[in-house]
């Protein structure tokens, strides 16, 4: 039988679904164990989240991790992430998404090449270039890997450059919530809207926030803004959380700590606070996006149980 230390790992569960004659009928489910209670277990499968009462479990065990997620799993997570970071100007190219937000962040200003663009690849890239030219922006394409390998190959041929590799990392909420907290840290205040100093802290790293940025940050029905203040009331850490998608993913973004307050556990403290909120909103798994070269952040997320689900490259058209 599974134990708490199996949460966050890939498992196979054989469950009893009925009886034929005097013999039980079984079905197997394979996926990531995202929660385990005294009465049921929850696994994230390629077909969605499945909750299984323990009384129905015949056998269950941990299995080796999959070598890579399925194309369907990558697309589902990318669409949940798009929903959590909604560009105000949008269009569709088959199943590709075209997005613009006054050039604020690559995610909100790139075409998401996930799925079938409903035309030959060369024509799809031509259409992306025209759409962004019509909107007065440099064409960008977000190419999830390995799903968009053919897209990347053609963009290489066309001379498109690439920004640093981004890791899309995921974790079950249960291990995050189980991490030990520090009692000497200020509380995490979770608000429905950000304060002016919250926006100012974001602008220090993301540049001036245009009106489109405010719409990206606040345009999600289920979102929360984390504020941590010191004894003088000064803001020392922030983050944003959003729960989106049919699988109720928690997206964590804009985790920042004031330079003088780093290496004190504030990052884990804030993530844990947002995870508690997300669990109350039906989420069982979290994701975040971090550049591979940001080794301190990658290390922090690793301590919280995050591992890489897939990667993506943001490609830039030649000037």
CSV table of C-alpha atoms in Angstrom, one decimal:
chain,number,residue,atom,x,y,z
A,1,UNK,CA,0.0,0.0,0.0
A,2,UNK,CA,1.1,3.6,-0.6
A,3,UNK,CA,2.4,5.9,2.1
A,4,UNK,CA,2.8,9.7,2.5
A,5,UNK,CA,6.3,9.5,1.1
A,6,UNK,CA,4.9,8.3,-2.2
A,7,UNK,CA,2.9,11.6,-2.7
A,8,UNK,CA,4.4,13.4,-5.7
A,9,UNK,CA,5.6,10.2,-7.4
A,10,UNK,CA,4.2,8.1,-10.2
A,11,UNK,CA,2.1,5.2,-9.1
A,12,UNK,CA,-0.1,2.4,-10.4
A,13,UNK,CA,-3.4,1.6,-8.6
A,14,UNK,CA,-5.5,-1.5,-9.2
A,15,UNK,CA,-9.0,-0.9,-8.0
A,16,UNK,CA,-12.1,-3.1,-7.7
A,17,UNK,CA,-14.9,-1.8,-9.9
A,18,UNK,CA,-17.4,-4.6,-9.6
A,19,UNK,CA,-18.0,-8.3,-9.4
A,20,UNK,CA,-18.7,-10.9,-12.2
A,21,UNK,CA,-20.1,-14.1,-10.8
A,22,UNK,CA,-17.9,-14.8,-7.8
A,23,UNK,CA,-14.9,-12.9,-9.2
A,24,UNK,CA,-14.0,-9.2,-8.6
A,25,UNK,CA,-13.4,-7.0,-11.6
A,26,UNK,CA,-10.4,-4.7,-11.7
A,27,UNK,CA,-9.1,-1.7,-13.5
A,28,UNK,CA,-5.7,0.0,-13.4
A,29,UNK,CA,-4.9,3.7,-13.2
A,30,UNK,CA,-1.4,5.1,-13.8
A,31,UNK,CA,-0.4,8.6,-12.8
A,32,UNK,CA,1.1,11.0,-10.2
A,33,UNK,CA,-0.1,10.5,-6.6
A,34,UNK,CA,-1.1,14.0,-5.6
A,35,UNK,CA,-2.9,13.3,-2.3
A,36,UNK,CA,-3.3,10.5,0.2
A,37,UNK,CA,-5.7,10.6,3.2
A,38,UNK,CA,-7.1,8.1,5.6
A,39,UNK,CA,-10.1,7.4,3.3
A,40,UNK,CA,-9.0,8.0,-0.3
A,41,UNK,CA,-6.1,8.7,-2.7
A,42,UNK,CA,-5.9,11.1,-5.6
A,43,UNK,CA,-3.9,10.6,-8.7
A,44,UNK,CA,-3.4,12.8,-11.7
A,45,UNK,CA,-3.7,10.7,-14.9
A,46,UNK,CA,-3.5,11.6,-18.6
A,47,UNK,CA,-7.3,11.6,-18.6
A,48,UNK,CA,-7.7,13.9,-15.6
A,49,UNK,CA,-7.7,13.8,-11.8
A,50,UNK,CA,-9.0,10.6,-10.3
A,51,UNK,CA,-10.1,10.1,-6.6
A,52,UNK,CA,-10.2,6.5,-5.4
A,53,UNK,CA,-11.7,5.4,-2.0
A,54,UNK,CA,-9.1,3.3,-0.2
A,55,UNK,CA,-11.8,0.6,0.3
A,56,UNK,CA,-11.8,0.1,-3.5
A,57,UNK,CA,-8.0,-0.3,-3.8
A,58,UNK,CA,-6.8,-3.8,-4.4
A,59,UNK,CA,-3.1,-3.1,-4.9
A,60,UNK,CA,-1.1,0.1,-5.3
A,61,UNK,CA,2.6,0.8,-5.7
A,62,UNK,CA,5.2,3.4,-6.8
A,63,UNK,CA,6.6,2.9,-10.4
A,64,UNK,CA,9.5,4.5,-12.2
A,65,UNK,CA,8.8,8.0,-13.5
A,66,UNK,CA,7.8,8.4,-17.1
A,67,UNK,CA,10.6,9.4,-19.5
A,68,UNK,CA,8.5,12.4,-20.7
A,69,UNK,CA,4.8,13.6,-20.5
A,70,UNK,CA,2.4,12.8,-23.2
A,71,UNK,CA,1.6,15.5,-25.8
A,72,UNK,CA,-1.9,15.8,-24.4
A,73,UNK,CA,-0.5,16.4,-20.9
A,74,UNK,CA,1.8,19.1,-22.2
A,75,UNK,CA,-1.0,20.8,-24.1
A,76,UNK,CA,-3.3,20.7,-21.1
A,77,UNK,CA,-0.8,22.3,-18.8
A,78,UNK,CA,0.1,24.9,-21.3
A,79,UNK,CA,-3.6,25.8,-21.7
A,80,UNK,CA,-4.0,26.1,-18.0
A,81,UNK,CA,-1.0,28.3,-17.8
A,82,UNK,CA,-2.4,30.5,-20.6
A,83,UNK,CA,-5.7,30.8,-18.7
A,84,UNK,CA,-3.7,31.9,-15.6
A,85,UNK,CA,-1.8,34.6,-17.6
A,86,UNK,CA,-4.5,36.0,-19.9
A,87,UNK,CA,-3.4,38.3,-22.7
A,88,UNK,CA,-6.1,40.9,-23.4
A,89,UNK,CA,-5.6,40.7,-27.2
A,90,UNK,CA,-6.1,37.1,-28.5
A,91,UNK,CA,-6.8,35.2,-31.7
A,92,UNK,CA,-6.7,31.6,-32.8
A,93,UNK,CA,-4.7,29.9,-35.6
A,94,UNK,CA,-6.2,26.4,-35.6
A,95,UNK,CA,-5.3,25.3,-32.1
A,96,UNK,CA,-2.5,27.7,-31.8
A,97,UNK,CA,-3.1,30.8,-29.7
A,98,UNK,CA,-2.0,34.3,-30.7
A,99,UNK,CA,-1.5,36.7,-27.8
A,100,UNK,CA,-0.6,40.3,-27.2
A,101,UNK,CA,-0.3,42.5,-24.1
A,102,UNK,CA,1.6,45.6,-25.0
A,103,UNK,CA,4.9,43.7,-24.9
A,104,UNK,CA,4.7,43.0,-21.2
A,105,UNK,CA,6.2,39.5,-20.7
A,106,UNK,CA,7.0,36.9,-23.3
A,107,UNK,CA,4.2,34.6,-22.2
A,108,UNK,CA,1.5,37.2,-22.9
A,109,UNK,CA,3.0,38.3,-26.2
A,110,UNK,CA,3.8,35.1,-28.0
A,111,UNK,CA,2.0,32.6,-30.1
A,112,UNK,CA,1.5,29.3,-28.2
A,113,UNK,CA,2.5,26.6,-30.7
A,114,UNK,CA,0.6,23.7,-29.0
A,115,UNK,CA,-1.6,21.5,-31.2
A,116,UNK,CA,-2.5,21.7,-34.9
A,117,UNK,CA,-2.4,25.2,-36.5
A,118,UNK,CA,-4.8,23.8,-39.2
A,119,UNK,CA,-2.4,24.6,-42.1
A,120,UNK,CA,1.1,23.6,-43.2
A,121,UNK,CA,3.7,24.7,-40.7
A,122,UNK,CA,5.4,27.2,-43.0
A,123,UNK,CA,2.0,28.9,-43.6
A,124,UNK,CA,1.3,28.9,-39.9
A,125,UNK,CA,4.6,30.7,-39.2
A,126,UNK,CA,3.8,33.2,-42.0
A,127,UNK,CA,0.4,33.8,-40.4
A,128,UNK,CA,2.0,34.4,-37.0
A,129,UNK,CA,4.5,36.9,-38.5
A,130,UNK,CA,1.6,38.8,-40.2
A,131,UNK,CA,-0.6,38.9,-37.1
A,132,UNK,CA,2.2,40.4,-34.9
A,133,UNK,CA,3.2,42.8,-37.6
A,134,UNK,CA,-0.4,44.0,-37.8
A,135,UNK,CA,-0.3,44.6,-34.1
A,136,UNK,CA,3.0,46.5,-34.2
A,137,UNK,CA,4.9,43.8,-32.3
A,138,UNK,CA,7.9,41.6,-33.0
A,139,UNK,CA,6.7,38.1,-33.7
A,140,UNK,CA,7.3,35.6,-30.8
A,141,UNK,CA,6.5,31.9,-30.6
A,142,UNK,CA,6.3,29.9,-27.4
A,143,UNK,CA,7.5,26.4,-28.5
A,144,UNK,CA,6.9,23.7,-25.8
A,145,UNK,CA,9.4,20.8,-26.0
A,146,UNK,CA,9.5,18.1,-27.2
A,147,UNK,CA,6.0,18.8,-28.6
A,148,UNK,CA,7.0,21.6,-30.8
A,149,UNK,CA,10.3,20.2,-32.1
A,150,UNK,CA,9.2,20.5,-35.7
A,151,UNK,CA,8.3,24.2,-35.1
A,152,UNK,CA,11.7,24.9,-33.6
A,153,UNK,CA,13.5,23.2,-36.5
A,154,UNK,CA,11.7,25.4,-39.0
A,155,UNK,CA,12.3,28.5,-37.0
A,156,UNK,CA,16.0,27.6,-36.9
A,157,UNK,CA,15.9,27.5,-40.7
A,158,UNK,CA,14.3,30.9,-40.8
A,159,UNK,CA,16.9,32.5,-38.5
A,160,UNK,CA,14.7,33.0,-35.5
A,161,UNK,CA,16.7,33.4,-32.2
A,162,UNK,CA,15.8,31.8,-28.9
A,163,UNK,CA,15.5,33.3,-25.4
A,164,UNK,CA,17.0,31.2,-22.5
A,165,UNK,CA,15.3,27.8,-21.9
A,166,UNK,CA,12.4,27.9,-19.5
A,167,UNK,CA,11.5,24.9,-17.3
A,168,UNK,CA,7.9,24.2,-16.6
A,169,UNK,CA,8.0,22.5,-13.2
A,170,UNK,CA,5.2,20.7,-11.3
A,171,UNK,CA,4.6,19.4,-7.8
A,172,UNK,CA,1.8,17.9,-5.8
A,173,UNK,CA,0.5,20.3,-3.2
A,174,UNK,CA,0.6,17.8,-0.3
A,175,UNK,CA,4.5,17.8,-0.1
A,176,UNK,CA,4.6,21.6,-0.3
A,177,UNK,CA,2.1,21.8,2.6
A,178,UNK,CA,4.1,19.2,4.6
A,179,UNK,CA,7.3,21.2,4.5
A,180,UNK,CA,8.3,22.6,7.9
A,181,UNK,CA,7.6,26.3,8.3
A,182,UNK,CA,9.6,28.8,10.4
A,183,UNK,CA,7.6,30.3,13.2
A,184,UNK,CA,9.7,33.5,13.3
A,185,UNK,CA,8.6,34.7,9.9
A,186,UNK,CA,5.8,37.4,9.4
A,187,UNK,CA,2.4,36.0,8.2
A,188,UNK,CA,1.6,35.7,4.5
A,189,UNK,CA,-1.3,38.1,3.8
A,190,UNK,CA,-3.4,36.7,0.9
A,191,UNK,CA,-5.5,39.4,-0.8
A,192,UNK,CA,-7.9,39.4,-3.7
A,193,UNK,CA,-6.1,42.4,-5.2
A,194,UNK,CA,-2.5,43.7,-5.1
A,195,UNK,CA,-1.5,46.9,-3.3
A,196,UNK,CA,0.4,49.7,-4.9
A,197,UNK,CA,3.7,48.5,-3.3
A,198,UNK,CA,3.0,45.0,-4.6
A,199,UNK,CA,2.9,46.4,-8.2
A,200,UNK,CA,6.0,48.5,-7.5
A,201,UNK,CA,7.9,45.4,-6.4
A,202,UNK,CA,6.9,43.6,-9.6
A,203,UNK,CA,7.9,46.6,-11.7
A,204,UNK,CA,11.4,46.5,-10.2
A,205,UNK,CA,12.0,43.2,-12.1
A,206,UNK,CA,9.4,43.3,-14.9
A,207,UNK,CA,9.6,47.0,-15.9
A,208,UNK,CA,6.8,49.5,-16.0
A,209,UNK,CA,3.4,47.9,-15.9
A,210,UNK,CA,1.2,49.0,-18.8
A,211,UNK,CA,-2.6,48.8,-18.6
A,212,UNK,CA,-2.4,45.4,-20.3
A,213,UNK,CA,-0.2,44.1,-17.5
A,214,UNK,CA,-2.9,44.9,-14.9
A,215,UNK,CA,-5.4,43.0,-17.0
A,216,UNK,CA,-3.1,40.0,-17.2
A,217,UNK,CA,-2.5,40.0,-13.4
A,218,UNK,CA,-6.1,40.6,-12.4
A,219,UNK,CA,-8.1,39.0,-15.2
A,220,UNK,CA,-8.4,35.5,-13.7
A,221,UNK,CA,-11.5,34.6,-11.6
A,222,UNK,CA,-9.6,32.6,-9.0
A,223,UNK,CA,-6.4,34.4,-8.1
A,224,UNK,CA,-4.6,35.6,-5.0
A,225,UNK,CA,-1.9,38.1,-4.3
A,226,UNK,CA,0.5,37.3,-1.4
A,227,UNK,CA,2.1,40.1,0.6
A,228,UNK,CA,4.6,39.6,3.5
A,229,UNK,CA,5.5,42.7,5.5
A,230,UNK,CA,8.1,43.3,8.2
A,231,UNK,CA,7.5,44.8,11.6
A,232,UNK,CA,7.6,48.3,10.1
A,233,UNK,CA,5.0,47.5,7.5
A,234,UNK,CA,7.4,47.4,4.5
A,235,UNK,CA,6.8,44.8,1.8
A,236,UNK,CA,9.5,42.2,1.9
A,237,UNK,CA,8.0,39.3,-0.2
A,238,UNK,CA,5.3,38.8,-2.8
A,239,UNK,CA,3.8,36.2,-5.2
A,240,UNK,CA,0.7,35.6,-7.2
A,241,UNK,CA,-1.3,32.4,-7.4
A,242,UNK,CA,-4.1,31.4,-9.8
A,243,UNK,CA,-6.2,28.2,-10.1
A,244,UNK,CA,-7.2,27.4,-13.6
A,245,UNK,CA,-8.0,24.5,-16.0
A,246,UNK,CA,-10.2,21.5,-15.8
A,247,UNK,CA,-7.6,19.8,-13.6
A,248,UNK,CA,-7.5,22.7,-11.2
A,249,UNK,CA,-3.8,23.6,-11.5
A,250,UNK,CA,-2.3,26.2,-9.2
A,251,UNK,CA,0.0,28.5,-11.1
A,252,UNK,CA,2.6,30.3,-9.0
A,253,UNK,CA,4.2,33.4,-10.5
A,254,UNK,CA,6.1,36.6,-9.6
A,255,UNK,CA,7.7,35.1,-6.4
A,256,UNK,CA,10.0,37.8,-5.2
A,257,UNK,CA,11.9,38.6,-2.0
A,258,UNK,CA,13.4,42.0,-1.0
A,259,UNK,CA,17.2,41.6,-1.5
A,260,UNK,CA,18.0,42.3,2.2
A,261,UNK,CA,15.6,39.5,3.2
A,262,UNK,CA,16.8,36.7,1.0
A,263,UNK,CA,18.0,33.3,2.3
A,264,UNK,CA,15.7,33.4,5.2
A,265,UNK,CA,13.0,30.9,4.0
A,266,UNK,CA,10.6,33.6,2.8
A,267,UNK,CA,10.2,32.0,-0.6
A,268,UNK,CA,9.1,28.7,0.8
A,269,UNK,CA,6.9,30.5,3.3
A,270,UNK,CA,5.0,32.4,0.6
A,271,UNK,CA,4.6,29.3,-1.6
A,272,UNK,CA,3.2,27.3,1.3
A,273,UNK,CA,0.7,30.1,2.0
A,274,UNK,CA,-0.5,30.2,-1.6
A,275,UNK,CA,-0.7,26.4,-1.6
A,276,UNK,CA,-3.0,26.4,1.4
A,277,UNK,CA,-5.3,28.8,-0.4
A,278,UNK,CA,-5.2,26.7,-3.6
A,279,UNK,CA,-6.1,23.5,-1.7
A,280,UNK,CA,-9.2,25.3,-0.5
A,281,UNK,CA,-10.1,26.0,-4.1
A,282,UNK,CA,-9.8,22.4,-5.3
A,283,UNK,CA,-6.2,22.3,-6.5
A,284,UNK,CA,-4.0,19.3,-5.9
A,285,UNK,CA,-1.1,20.2,-8.1
A,286,UNK,CA,1.0,23.3,-8.8
A,287,UNK,CA,3.2,24.5,-11.6
A,288,UNK,CA,5.6,27.3,-12.2
A,289,UNK,CA,7.9,28.6,-14.9
A,290,UNK,CA,11.5,29.3,-14.3
A,291,UNK,CA,14.5,29.9,-16.5
A,292,UNK,CA,17.0,27.0,-16.4
A,293,UNK,CA,19.8,29.4,-15.8
A,294,UNK,CA,18.2,30.8,-12.6
A,295,UNK,CA,19.9,28.2,-10.4
A,296,UNK,CA,19.0,29.7,-7.0
A,297,UNK,CA,15.3,29.6,-7.9
A,298,UNK,CA,15.5,26.1,-9.4
A,299,UNK,CA,17.1,24.9,-6.2
A,300,UNK,CA,14.4,26.5,-4.0
A,301,UNK,CA,11.7,24.9,-6.0
A,302,UNK,CA,13.4,21.6,-5.9
A,303,UNK,CA,13.4,21.7,-2.1
A,304,UNK,CA,9.6,22.2,-2.3
A,305,UNK,CA,9.2,19.1,-4.4
A,306,UNK,CA,9.1,20.6,-7.9
A,307,UNK,CA,10.5,18.8,-10.9
A,308,UNK,CA,10.5,19.6,-14.6
A,309,UNK,CA,7.4,18.5,-16.5
A,310,UNK,CA,8.5,19.9,-19.8
A,311,UNK,CA,10.4,22.9,-21.2
A,312,UNK,CA,9.8,25.6,-23.7
A,313,UNK,CA,11.7,28.1,-25.8
A,314,UNK,CA,10.5,31.6,-26.6
A,315,UNK,CA,11.6,32.2,-30.2
A,316,UNK,CA,12.1,35.7,-31.7
A,317,UNK,CA,11.7,36.6,-35.4
A,318,UNK,CA,14.7,38.2,-37.0
A,319,UNK,CA,14.6,42.0,-36.9
